[in-house]
Amino acid sequence: MRVLSALGIIFIAAGHIEFDLFTIKGVFPYYSFHVFIFLFTAGYFYKRSSEEAPLKYVLKKAVNFLVPYFVFNLIYGMISTYLNTRGFAIGHDLSLYSLFAEPFMGGHQYMLNAPSWFLISLFFVEAINVFLSRLLATVHLDDEWIVFGIYLALGVATVFLSICGHVWGPYKDIGRILFMLFGFGLGRLYKTKLEPHKPALDTMDGILALCVGVVFVFILQMMIVRFMGGLAFSTVWVTGFANGPFIPFITITTGILFWLMISELLVYGLSRFPMTGKILDGICTIGRSTKSVMLHHVFVIFLINSVISAIYGAGHGMTLFDTDRYHSDVYYVYGQGQTDVPKIFYLILCILIPILMSKLYRKVIKYKAAFMSVLMLLILGVTGCAGRSEIPPEYKAEDYIRESEAVSEVVNGAEVMTNPDDTLSVPTWITKIDGLYFIVDCYHNRVIYSDSLDDPLYTWNIMTDEINMGHTVASDGRVYLVDDTENNRILVFEKGTGADGVPSFTLTQKFEDIGERPHYVIYDEPTDTFYAWSSLTGEMYLFRHEKDSSGMYLTDIKSIPELDGFYVRSFTIMDDRIFFVSGNLNIIEADLNTFEIKNRYPVPDSIAGMIQLTKIQDYYYITISTDLMADQSAATIIRTKDLNSLITGDYEDIYDKFVGGGTPYCITQIDGVYYLCEHRIPGHSIWSFNVIDNELTDITDVY
């Protein structure tokens, strides 16, 4: 069982780095059984005597699973919060909700410890099992076959409901546990009913029977693979069941039995000689350290990438390194999509480093406070040397193109106007700044704001109605820039206090003659710069102000000459690169500092009229307004892992998840939740949604 557990945790780590070395050419996909190996071994070691004192048993399991989980959840929450200030987007900030509530809702709150969701779920499986067994014993129905039948029935029902679309939101957490009970029951059944009938391995008959069993299960699995496609499924999200409600339980069983028999053969072969016996001891050490590996192996991936990022940033090689993936994808592996060789080293370190961490922690447990402090300093030191995290020098107004035209000074006590409409007319942008939500209501020529998304639109306040078809609003916390698209202006607002005590905004400065139809403005914190895009001239206008002043200066104008004359709606900054959505049948990637073009990603006519590109976990999400001929019926949302694949049509259309039929506009992120603006569908102007393990969840229409 130690060897089987070791294989299971190796499969987990290999699956997370997409290393298919142990799937035997896809015959045994990791995600068709690997999580259930640990449930199987837990069930195997379950003792019926635990039912005599179930509360004591559950308390022991809480100490074993929940205490280490929440200790390291706090640590990884601190790391995630720190990284979010350094240009990363791989986890939520630390809060009471993310620390104590989200672990029971999904367990992916900080991402660096995402696989440890299993500890929470295993705790509940153990608790439900002991109490249910105690209950069945009181009515004399505690036979192992009955328990197994109940767990199988609960699992089948859960998968059936998932396929029918009824396991979503909070129901996923319940469904996950009910689904996982099958693995625990299978372990119990094997220990009590099946294992006693196995022939002993110290006989030739036993060895022969085991070899025949391996061949039989392999042939059976080959037949399943031959006639069934898509065996992999997601245990954590209870999705991906492509072959009905029964096949998953067959592949769970075949996968566990196959590797169990392989484990028995390994033990038999390696234990016969002193030299190979040491190898067996090493494998068993891995099997005893699965909790530590589960908790920390994703963070090891991140540490490896941090070291590679530092080497790459210093110009010492590692040219295949993808800094964008590093900053947004905890499962990114160097050279991904190019070579599998680095995955060997990642896998080895993902296993060895957590084991060493566990051993070191046990040795210094008496000095754990000092140990944790040193560990945190090491973590912050390693992560601090990576990424686009340098603090830009303070701007001094000595070198600029022109300064803003003053309009007025901030006036406190002014009357704040209320939004007269209860609906939106082509909303293009939603964001949150300093506790206030802002919506750019494009066709109503307004920017409105409120402190709550639960407020009706007619109660929101007006920031400005002096724009003509504006599209975005951006702020660094001191000044607020709004693009006045049809007037070719950038307006600058500052915050005050209105007559009734609510926040108010005053137009204090403006810039005239900003290209042609300035369409998109954002504030980039790592460069301390506002970027405003002239959508028809291929020009980018850069604005800054001094630290102790709100006076704005146009500091630079950069350009992509080949975009002059094409309608390009937006851009996206990712690390030291900037991406411009298709306007001339290419997505263009350029250097953020020099605007030198680094890559062009051609796109087909059908998705040429792009609005925005944003990176969410492993995918690039792209909203589409029209095709090349400006046909709005082509409006949709697509996503792809590789921008090079767009030209071949290798992308996923996901607009039907939002009803579809309108025109999706910009996607923004607020407090860890994503928001989509949309028009042409009454009553569906703004949506909220989450993305967890690349799955869209909790899709809700806000306005």
XYZ file of C-alpha atoms in Angstrom:
703
model
C 0.000 0.000 0.000
C 2.957 2.348 0.563
C 4.164 1.651 -2.966
C 0.662 2.179 -4.362
C 0.428 5.498 -2.496
C 3.833 6.497 -3.879
C 2.664 5.753 -7.411
C -0.528 7.700 -6.774
C 1.263 10.870 -5.672
C 3.669 10.584 -8.601
C 0.639 10.399 -10.916
C -0.847 13.489 -9.234
C 2.314 15.548 -9.721
C 2.842 14.230 -13.255
C -0.744 15.076 -14.162
C -0.332 18.655 -12.987
C 2.664 19.194 -15.272
C 0.984 17.287 -18.136
C 3.672 14.590 -18.128
C 2.039 11.474 -19.575
C 4.994 9.182 -18.921
C 3.015 6.790 -16.694
C -0.279 6.663 -18.588
C 1.094 3.845 -20.788
C 0.355 5.705 -24.012
C -2.972 6.927 -22.652
C -4.336 3.527 -21.652
C -4.621 4.611 -18.004
C -5.213 8.405 -18.017
C -4.279 9.832 -14.639
C -7.541 11.678 -14.245
C -9.596 8.525 -14.677
C -8.511 7.087 -11.309
C -5.465 8.639 -9.596
C -7.221 10.634 -6.841
C -9.112 7.509 -5.843
C -5.895 5.655 -5.029
C -5.685 7.622 -1.765
C -9.338 7.004 -0.981
C -8.772 3.311 -1.657
C -5.813 3.113 0.724
C -7.710 5.128 3.358
C -10.596 2.660 3.119
C -8.165 -0.250 3.220
C -6.763 0.888 6.565
C -10.156 1.772 8.069
C -10.878 -0.147 11.288
C -14.435 -1.033 12.297
C -13.411 -0.471 15.901
C -13.446 3.257 15.137
C -17.248 3.119 15.195
C -17.167 2.530 18.935
C -16.066 6.159 19.468
C -16.851 8.031 16.233
C -16.387 11.524 17.699
C -12.906 10.638 18.911
C -12.139 9.201 15.477
C -13.329 12.340 13.690
C -11.332 14.569 16.044
C -8.211 12.545 15.298
C -8.822 12.928 11.568
C -9.355 16.672 12.006
C -5.955 16.965 13.686
C -4.396 14.823 10.958
C -5.927 16.589 7.959
C -7.388 19.971 8.893
C -4.663 21.342 11.166
C -1.796 21.031 8.646
C -4.117 22.203 5.891
C -5.006 25.478 7.601
C -1.459 26.123 8.827
C -0.154 25.997 5.281
C -3.272 27.663 3.909
C -2.297 30.692 5.986
C 1.277 30.550 4.708
C 0.228 30.241 1.084
C -2.360 32.970 1.579
C 0.433 35.292 2.697
C 2.550 34.304 -0.284
C -0.363 34.773 -2.705
C -1.138 38.211 -1.312
C 2.504 39.209 -1.625
C 2.777 37.919 -5.187
C -0.329 39.852 -6.213
C 1.583 43.032 -5.397
C 4.402 41.899 -7.684
C 2.503 41.497 -10.936
C 1.276 37.924 -10.490
C -2.291 36.678 -10.930
C -2.308 33.161 -9.522
C -4.373 33.358 -6.345
C -6.655 35.438 -4.180
C -5.524 37.822 -1.488
C -5.535 36.659 2.121
C -8.826 37.283 3.916
C -10.958 35.548 6.510
C -13.193 34.293 3.720
C -10.396 32.925 1.548
C -8.617 31.501 4.597
C -11.525 29.723 6.278
C -14.514 29.600 3.914
C -13.145 28.965 0.432
C -11.331 25.758 1.472
C -14.775 24.238 1.974
C -16.115 25.745 -1.259
C -13.461 24.624 -3.710
C -10.019 24.776 -2.169
C -8.304 26.655 -4.995
C -8.189 30.052 -3.313
C -4.413 30.493 -3.355
C -3.580 28.069 -6.193
C -0.063 27.363 -4.890
C -1.628 24.799 -2.555
C -4.592 23.952 -4.790
C -4.132 20.127 -4.720
C -4.534 20.128 -0.943
C -8.300 20.502 -1.450
C -8.154 16.722 -1.177
C -7.358 16.850 2.570
C -10.587 18.717 3.305
C -12.651 16.321 1.199
C -10.950 13.232 2.642
C -11.779 14.471 6.133
C -15.470 14.656 5.255
C -15.362 11.255 3.542
C -13.836 9.734 6.679
C -16.393 11.461 8.914
C -19.398 10.456 6.816
C -18.120 6.899 6.552
C -17.706 6.347 10.292
C -21.076 7.855 11.231
C -22.916 6.068 8.415
C -21.272 2.769 9.369
C -22.286 3.319 12.992
C -25.856 3.994 11.873
C -25.968 0.898 9.641
C -24.598 -1.214 12.464
C -27.513 -0.242 14.694
C -29.941 -1.698 12.133
C -27.703 -4.682 11.327
C -26.954 -3.537 7.765
C -23.248 -3.005 8.199
C -22.131 -5.733 5.789
C -19.270 -4.538 3.561
C -21.179 -5.373 0.392
C -24.107 -3.229 1.553
C -21.813 -0.320 2.448
C -20.077 -0.602 -0.911
C -23.444 -0.747 -2.712
C -24.617 2.427 -0.953
C -21.411 4.283 -1.839
C -21.616 3.114 -5.450
C -25.256 4.200 -5.707
C -24.434 7.634 -4.279
C -21.565 7.988 -6.743
C -23.612 6.938 -9.767
C -26.429 9.303 -8.783
C -23.940 12.165 -8.376
C -22.375 11.566 -11.788
C -25.819 11.297 -13.388
C -26.875 14.614 -11.839
C -23.606 16.186 -12.965
C -24.156 15.073 -16.556
C -27.656 16.560 -16.397
C -26.227 19.884 -15.218
C -27.492 19.773 -11.631
C -24.142 19.659 -9.821
C -23.023 23.276 -9.853
C -22.017 26.030 -7.456
C -22.246 24.878 -3.820
C -23.612 21.500 -4.931
C -20.183 20.641 -6.345
C -18.759 20.422 -2.846
C -21.441 17.978 -1.743
C -21.226 16.049 -5.009
C -17.446 15.787 -4.757
C -17.666 14.062 -1.369
C -20.502 11.729 -2.384
C -18.569 10.790 -5.521
C -15.391 10.109 -3.536
C -17.102 7.744 -1.083
C -16.905 5.027 -3.741
C -13.104 4.894 -3.537
C -13.206 4.594 0.242
C -15.813 1.830 0.032
C -13.758 0.002 -2.600
C -10.776 -0.050 -0.236
C -12.901 -1.417 2.586
C -14.383 -4.083 0.348
C -11.016 -5.157 -1.009
C -9.505 -5.509 2.472
C -12.341 -7.533 3.972
C -13.861 -9.504 1.092
C -11.350 -9.794 -1.743
C -7.824 -9.765 -0.352
C -8.346 -12.853 1.873
C -8.954 -14.937 -1.265
C -5.731 -13.903 -3.008
C -3.091 -16.604 -3.451
C 0.106 -15.914 -1.540
C 2.940 -14.293 -3.487
C 5.511 -16.649 -2.036
C 4.201 -19.393 -4.318
C 4.537 -19.825 -8.071
C 0.742 -20.009 -8.326
C 0.481 -16.652 -6.616
C 2.987 -14.989 -8.934
C 1.336 -16.515 -11.994
C -2.134 -15.444 -10.832
C -0.884 -11.898 -10.272
C 0.682 -11.708 -13.740
C -2.509 -13.052 -15.315
C -4.474 -10.437 -13.392
C -2.252 -7.633 -14.678
C -2.699 -8.821 -18.273
C -6.459 -9.268 -17.869
C -7.013 -5.781 -16.420
C -4.768 -4.234 -19.074
C -6.731 -5.922 -21.892
C -10.010 -4.835 -20.298
C -8.751 -1.251 -20.085
C -7.588 -1.405 -23.693
C -11.108 -2.367 -24.729
C -12.558 0.516 -22.727
C -10.126 2.934 -24.353
C -10.926 1.488 -27.790
C -14.669 1.988 -27.500
C -14.895 4.897 -25.077
C -13.353 8.333 -25.635
C -12.588 10.902 -22.962
C -12.064 8.721 -19.885
C -10.542 11.540 -17.837
C -12.803 13.445 -15.462
C -12.426 16.078 -12.756
C -12.985 14.769 -9.247
C -12.659 18.173 -7.615
C -15.259 19.827 -9.884
C -17.344 16.696 -10.566
C -17.295 17.265 -14.323
C -16.009 15.718 -17.538
C -18.045 12.523 -17.530
C -18.177 11.814 -21.256
C -19.338 8.197 -21.097
C -22.348 8.123 -18.828
C -22.671 7.515 -15.079
C -21.096 4.024 -14.866
C -17.838 4.080 -16.861
C -16.013 6.337 -14.347
C -16.438 3.714 -11.638
C -15.126 1.017 -13.955
C -11.999 3.015 -14.837
C -11.466 3.894 -11.173
C -11.546 0.188 -10.363
C -9.369 -0.951 -13.279
C -6.840 1.808 -12.680
C -6.490 1.041 -8.977
C -6.379 -2.747 -9.463
C -3.798 -2.529 -12.239
C -1.393 -0.378 -10.241
C -2.104 -2.331 -7.054
C -0.957 -5.499 -8.793
C 2.054 -3.651 -10.230
C 2.835 -2.500 -6.676
C 2.691 -6.081 -5.422
C 5.062 -7.203 -8.173
C 7.439 -4.340 -7.357
C 7.460 -5.258 -3.674
C 8.051 -8.925 -4.507
C 10.884 -8.154 -6.936
C 12.639 -5.358 -5.057
C 12.541 -6.997 -1.642
C 14.540 -10.014 -2.730
C 17.951 -8.335 -2.851
C 19.696 -5.862 -0.504
C 20.489 -3.339 -3.249
C 16.978 -3.271 -4.689
C 15.622 -3.327 -1.144
C 17.023 0.175 -0.696
C 15.112 1.268 -3.785
C 11.973 -0.184 -2.236
C 12.662 1.759 0.981
C 12.939 4.940 -1.071
C 9.612 4.281 -2.795
C 7.984 3.611 0.578
C 9.370 6.920 1.853
C 7.458 8.633 -0.950
C 4.375 6.631 0.023
C 4.674 7.859 3.624
C 5.039 11.484 2.494
C 2.010 11.868 0.244
C 0.426 14.547 2.451
C 3.503 16.753 2.223
C 3.805 16.237 -1.531
C 0.086 16.972 -1.982
C 0.455 20.194 0.007
C 3.610 21.550 -1.566
C 4.420 20.167 -5.023
C 2.700 22.986 -6.922
C 4.664 25.511 -4.919
C 7.820 23.622 -5.890
C 6.853 24.158 -9.542
C 6.585 27.856 -8.803
C 9.971 27.949 -7.046
C 11.635 26.201 -9.983
C 10.047 28.705 -12.354
C 11.190 31.587 -10.143
C 14.779 30.438 -10.428
C 14.450 30.012 -14.209
C 12.805 33.451 -14.435
C 15.766 35.021 -12.648
C 18.190 33.297 -15.033
C 16.107 34.340 -18.040
C 15.776 37.915 -16.776
C 19.527 38.154 -16.287
C 20.060 37.180 -19.923
C 21.804 33.903 -19.177
C 19.683 31.659 -21.392
C 16.402 29.818 -20.819
C 15.035 31.396 -24.000
C 11.959 29.143 -24.039
C 10.719 30.654 -20.778
C 7.205 32.145 -20.988
C 6.987 34.961 -18.457
C 3.253 35.446 -19.040
C 2.515 31.828 -18.158
C 4.832 32.054 -15.164
C 2.888 35.010 -13.785
C -0.547 33.496 -14.307
C -0.325 29.688 -14.395
C 0.931 27.718 -11.382
C 1.182 24.566 -13.498
C 3.400 26.098 -16.157
C 6.570 24.110 -16.930
C 9.568 25.513 -18.764
C 9.503 24.643 -22.457
C 5.862 23.546 -22.332
C 4.661 22.731 -25.830
C 8.244 22.532 -27.087
C 9.919 19.717 -25.139
C 9.059 17.249 -22.358
C 12.619 16.856 -21.100
C 12.359 19.487 -18.299
C 9.298 17.692 -16.939
C 11.541 14.895 -15.667
C 13.394 17.332 -13.425
C 10.199 19.082 -12.338
C 8.656 15.741 -11.363
C 11.698 14.610 -9.394
C 11.925 17.887 -7.480
C 8.156 17.995 -6.918
C 8.512 14.723 -5.022
C 11.884 15.172 -3.311
C 11.619 18.762 -2.052
C 8.325 18.246 -0.140
C 9.817 15.093 1.425
C 12.885 17.065 2.508
C 10.640 19.851 3.808
C 8.697 17.300 5.854
C 11.854 15.738 7.289
C 13.377 19.121 8.066
C 10.196 20.329 9.722
C 10.057 17.269 11.964
C 13.665 17.767 13.018
C 13.209 21.417 13.940
C 9.676 21.128 15.304
C 10.922 22.471 18.644
C 11.975 25.621 16.877
C 9.058 25.820 14.469
C 8.489 29.581 14.889
C 12.057 30.340 13.853
C 11.853 27.749 11.109
C 8.707 29.269 9.651
C 10.239 32.750 9.768
C 13.330 31.610 7.905
C 11.152 29.739 5.399
C 9.055 32.848 4.742
C 12.163 34.987 4.240
C 13.525 32.407 1.792
C 10.232 32.292 -0.080
C 9.978 36.060 -0.354
C 13.608 36.276 -1.399
C 13.222 33.750 -4.206
C 9.971 35.182 -5.505
C 11.238 38.730 -5.095
C 13.956 38.240 -7.701
C 11.494 37.220 -10.405
C 8.963 39.012 -12.526
C 8.266 42.561 -13.656
C 8.280 43.839 -10.133
C 10.764 46.695 -10.051
C 9.353 49.879 -8.543
C 9.547 52.528 -11.280
C 11.457 55.702 -10.424
C 9.350 58.625 -9.307
C 8.313 60.766 -12.242
C 9.724 64.270 -12.432
C 8.058 66.659 -14.849
C 11.220 67.523 -16.737
C 10.784 65.623 -19.988
C 7.292 65.593 -21.469
C 5.398 66.428 -24.621
C 2.749 68.619 -23.052
C 0.921 69.112 -19.798
C -2.805 68.988 -19.248
C -5.165 71.877 -19.747
C -6.608 72.902 -16.378
C -10.403 72.922 -16.186
C -11.285 73.491 -12.529
C -10.292 72.605 -8.985
C -11.839 69.928 -6.803
C -15.020 71.245 -5.233
C -16.323 69.658 -2.047
C -19.966 69.990 -1.156
C -21.185 69.983 -4.769
C -24.499 68.346 -5.664
C -24.104 64.788 -6.888
C -26.396 63.830 -9.754
C -28.219 60.480 -9.770
C -28.414 58.222 -12.798
C -31.816 58.759 -14.472
C -31.978 55.350 -16.163
C -32.754 51.899 -14.772
C -31.029 50.094 -17.649
C -27.699 50.320 -19.415
C -27.186 51.212 -23.054
C -24.061 49.457 -24.362
C -21.962 49.188 -21.195
C -18.304 48.818 -22.152
C -16.403 48.739 -18.866
C -16.901 47.832 -15.221
C -14.224 48.234 -12.573
C -13.762 48.879 -8.870
C -11.558 51.683 -7.568
C -11.085 52.644 -3.936
C -14.252 50.833 -2.815
C -16.481 52.190 -5.596
C -17.804 50.352 -8.645
C -17.714 52.239 -11.965
C -19.642 51.422 -15.139
C -19.023 53.190 -18.428
C -22.498 53.450 -19.976
C -21.301 54.195 -23.504
C -24.489 55.044 -25.416
C -25.876 57.020 -22.475
C -22.610 59.024 -22.542
C -22.050 58.547 -18.832
C -19.776 57.043 -16.267
C -21.757 56.015 -13.180
C -20.609 54.762 -9.791
C -21.910 53.078 -6.643
C -20.541 51.340 -3.571
C -22.591 48.199 -4.242
C -23.511 46.042 -7.223
C -26.769 45.220 -5.440
C -28.061 48.769 -5.899
C -30.547 49.416 -8.713
C -28.993 51.376 -11.569
C -31.277 54.356 -11.006
C -29.686 54.851 -7.570
C -26.116 55.033 -8.930
C -24.426 58.433 -9.085
C -23.025 60.120 -12.162
C -19.287 60.671 -12.341
C -19.583 62.460 -15.692
C -22.020 62.906 -18.539
C -19.660 65.184 -20.474
C -18.341 62.455 -22.728
C -19.384 61.306 -26.162
C -19.289 57.507 -26.472
C -16.592 56.959 -23.835
C -15.408 53.414 -23.239
C -13.164 53.046 -20.167
C -12.147 54.608 -16.861
C -8.816 54.031 -15.088
C -7.231 55.292 -11.898
C -4.064 55.090 -9.837
C -6.032 56.086 -6.730
C -5.324 59.790 -7.127
C -6.591 60.747 -10.566
C -9.241 59.135 -12.741
C -8.813 59.130 -16.538
C -11.773 58.682 -18.894
C -11.534 58.398 -22.659
C -13.923 60.777 -24.444
C -13.888 58.779 -27.643
C -15.812 60.808 -30.202
C -14.318 64.098 -28.998
C -10.743 62.744 -29.188
C -10.067 63.733 -25.587
C -8.807 62.304 -22.336
C -10.564 63.757 -19.290
C -8.998 63.803 -15.819
C -11.170 63.681 -12.695
C -10.367 63.968 -9.019
C -12.337 62.744 -6.049
C -14.021 64.923 -3.449
C -17.005 64.846 -1.097
C -20.461 65.797 -2.299
C -23.123 67.834 -0.544
C -24.767 64.780 0.974
C -21.477 63.243 2.113
C -21.113 60.768 -0.733
C -18.011 60.737 -2.960
C -18.111 63.198 -5.839
C -15.898 63.692 -8.874
C -14.702 66.917 -10.481
C -13.312 67.337 -13.987
C -10.028 69.082 -13.206
C -7.947 68.586 -16.374
C -8.226 67.524 -19.985
C -6.117 66.635 -22.999
C -7.449 67.602 -26.421
C -6.422 66.068 -29.781
C -5.563 62.589 -28.524
C -5.304 60.696 -31.799
C -8.531 59.550 -33.412
C -11.220 57.938 -31.279
C -9.202 57.160 -28.123
C -10.894 53.980 -27.130
C -9.147 52.309 -24.243
C -7.237 53.643 -21.234
C -5.675 51.654 -18.390
C -3.287 52.324 -15.520
C -0.272 49.990 -15.347
C 1.109 49.939 -11.801
C 4.529 48.366 -12.565
C 5.361 51.282 -14.873
C 3.270 53.857 -12.972
C 1.833 54.983 -16.297
C -1.569 55.537 -17.886
C -1.800 54.115 -21.414
C -4.479 55.535 -23.744
C -4.987 53.948 -27.167
C -6.003 55.856 -30.280
C -8.095 53.173 -31.951
C -7.698 54.354 -35.580
C -4.145 55.702 -35.750
C -2.099 52.962 -34.084
C -0.820 55.392 -31.459
C -0.429 54.962 -27.716
C -0.457 58.042 -25.477
C 1.383 57.749 -22.153
C 0.419 59.922 -19.168
C 2.056 60.373 -15.756
C 2.038 62.748 -12.801
C 4.506 63.570 -10.061
C 4.178 61.775 -6.746
C 2.890 64.747 -4.746
C 0.846 66.368 -7.489
C -2.187 65.446 -9.565
C -1.095 67.539 -12.530
C -0.960 65.249 -15.550
C 1.624 65.199 -18.336
C 1.637 63.536 -21.724
C 5.092 61.969 -21.484
C 5.351 59.939 -24.682
C 3.567 58.795 -27.820
C 4.431 55.340 -29.128
C 3.037 53.712 -32.217
C 2.529 50.556 -34.221
C 2.607 52.051 -37.753
C 1.047 49.036 -39.448
C -2.110 49.533 -37.346
C -2.617 53.093 -38.620
C -5.980 53.185 -40.398
C -7.288 49.960 -38.857
C -9.910 49.875 -36.117
C -8.164 48.242 -33.145
C -10.320 48.400 -30.051
C -7.981 47.535 -27.193
C -4.661 46.244 -25.924
C -3.500 44.021 -23.073
C -0.299 44.375 -21.045
C 1.239 41.093 -19.896
C 4.506 41.416 -18.066
C 6.935 43.231 -20.429
C 4.799 42.666 -23.537
C 1.736 44.384 -24.938
C -0.835 42.649 -27.149
C -3.116 44.430 -29.642
C -6.261 42.627 -30.718
C -6.891 42.003 -34.371
C -7.568 44.969 -36.588
C -5.591 43.882 -39.645
C -6.153 40.113 -39.353
C -3.325 39.785 -36.807
C -2.983 39.915 -33.063
C 0.258 41.818 -32.547
C 2.637 41.221 -29.647
C 5.133 44.017 -29.008
C 7.737 44.989 -26.449
C 6.092 47.219 -23.841
C 9.049 49.592 -23.629
C 10.014 49.966 -27.280
C 6.804 48.875 -29.080
C 9.010 46.725 -31.290
C 6.868 43.957 -32.760
C 7.867 40.539 -31.434
C 5.127 38.289 -32.818
C 2.134 38.332 -35.102
C -0.679 35.839 -34.606
C -2.862 35.647 -37.738
C -6.600 35.145 -37.275
C -9.347 34.062 -39.687
C -11.868 36.537 -41.126
C -14.643 35.117 -38.932
C -13.102 36.476 -35.701
C -11.209 39.481 -37.062
C -13.355 42.124 -35.306
C -11.931 41.535 -31.853
C -12.686 43.673 -28.827
C -10.444 42.468 -26.027
C -7.924 39.767 -25.116
C -7.369 38.725 -21.521
C -5.401 35.867 -19.964
C -7.243 33.776 -17.379
C -5.327 30.802 -16.030
C -4.270 28.598 -18.988
C -6.399 30.321 -21.640
C -6.499 33.520 -23.636
C -10.119 34.727 -23.608
C -11.078 36.891 -26.596
C -14.334 38.769 -27.060
C -15.459 39.214 -30.669
C -17.728 41.977 -31.952
C -17.848 41.259 -35.694
C -16.176 39.379 -38.482
C -13.970 41.100 -41.056
C -17.042 42.425 -42.883
C -18.479 44.019 -39.698
C -21.277 41.466 -39.379
C -22.478 41.563 -35.763
C -23.926 38.065 -36.001
C -20.329 36.850 -35.659
C -20.158 38.233 -32.108
C -18.968 35.621 -29.621
C -16.400 34.736 -26.960
C -13.606 32.296 -27.688
C -10.661 30.959 -25.754
C -7.443 29.182 -26.664
C -4.259 28.095 -24.927
C -2.120 29.055 -27.918
C -2.638 32.198 -29.995
C -0.893 30.484 -32.894
C -3.812 28.070 -33.160
C -6.408 30.762 -33.963
C -5.710 30.776 -37.699
C -6.481 27.040 -37.930
C -9.730 27.411 -36.024
C -8.351 25.506 -33.041
C -10.200 27.424 -30.337
C -13.213 26.930 -28.096
C -16.385 29.022 -28.427
C -17.799 29.599 -24.934
C -20.424 32.264 -25.599
C -23.308 29.836 -25.110
C -22.423 29.737 -21.417
C -23.606 33.375 -21.249
C -26.803 32.806 -23.261
C -25.180 34.185 -26.417
C -26.711 36.217 -29.199
C -25.527 39.651 -28.111
C -22.189 41.380 -28.398
C -19.746 40.663 -25.577
C -17.410 43.512 -24.794
C -14.722 43.780 -22.100
C -13.843 41.327 -19.341
C -12.464 42.740 -16.093
C -11.559 41.242 -12.737
C -12.788 42.645 -9.432
C -11.949 41.075 -6.072
C -11.158 37.733 -7.670
C -14.406 37.627 -9.703
C -14.602 38.236 -13.455
C -17.158 40.556 -15.063
C -18.319 40.701 -18.675
C -20.008 43.704 -20.288
C -22.412 42.879 -23.088
C -24.954 44.612 -25.277
C -27.809 43.842 -27.678
C -29.534 41.593 -25.106
C -32.009 43.442 -22.837
C -31.561 42.461 -19.202
C -28.154 40.919 -19.749
C -25.784 43.873 -19.754
C -23.247 42.740 -17.175
C -22.362 39.218 -16.096
C -20.196 37.910 -13.267
C -18.389 34.579 -13.338
C -15.534 32.622 -11.831
C -12.862 30.492 -13.487
C -11.617 27.572 -11.399
C -9.203 25.073 -12.911
C -10.078 26.559 -16.330
C -13.772 25.836 -15.787
C -16.287 28.687 -15.949
C -18.498 28.606 -12.861
C -21.077 30.727 -11.046
C -22.163 32.589 -14.204
C -24.693 35.196 -13.082
C -26.315 38.180 -14.767
C -25.725 41.240 -12.566
C -27.604 43.890 -14.601
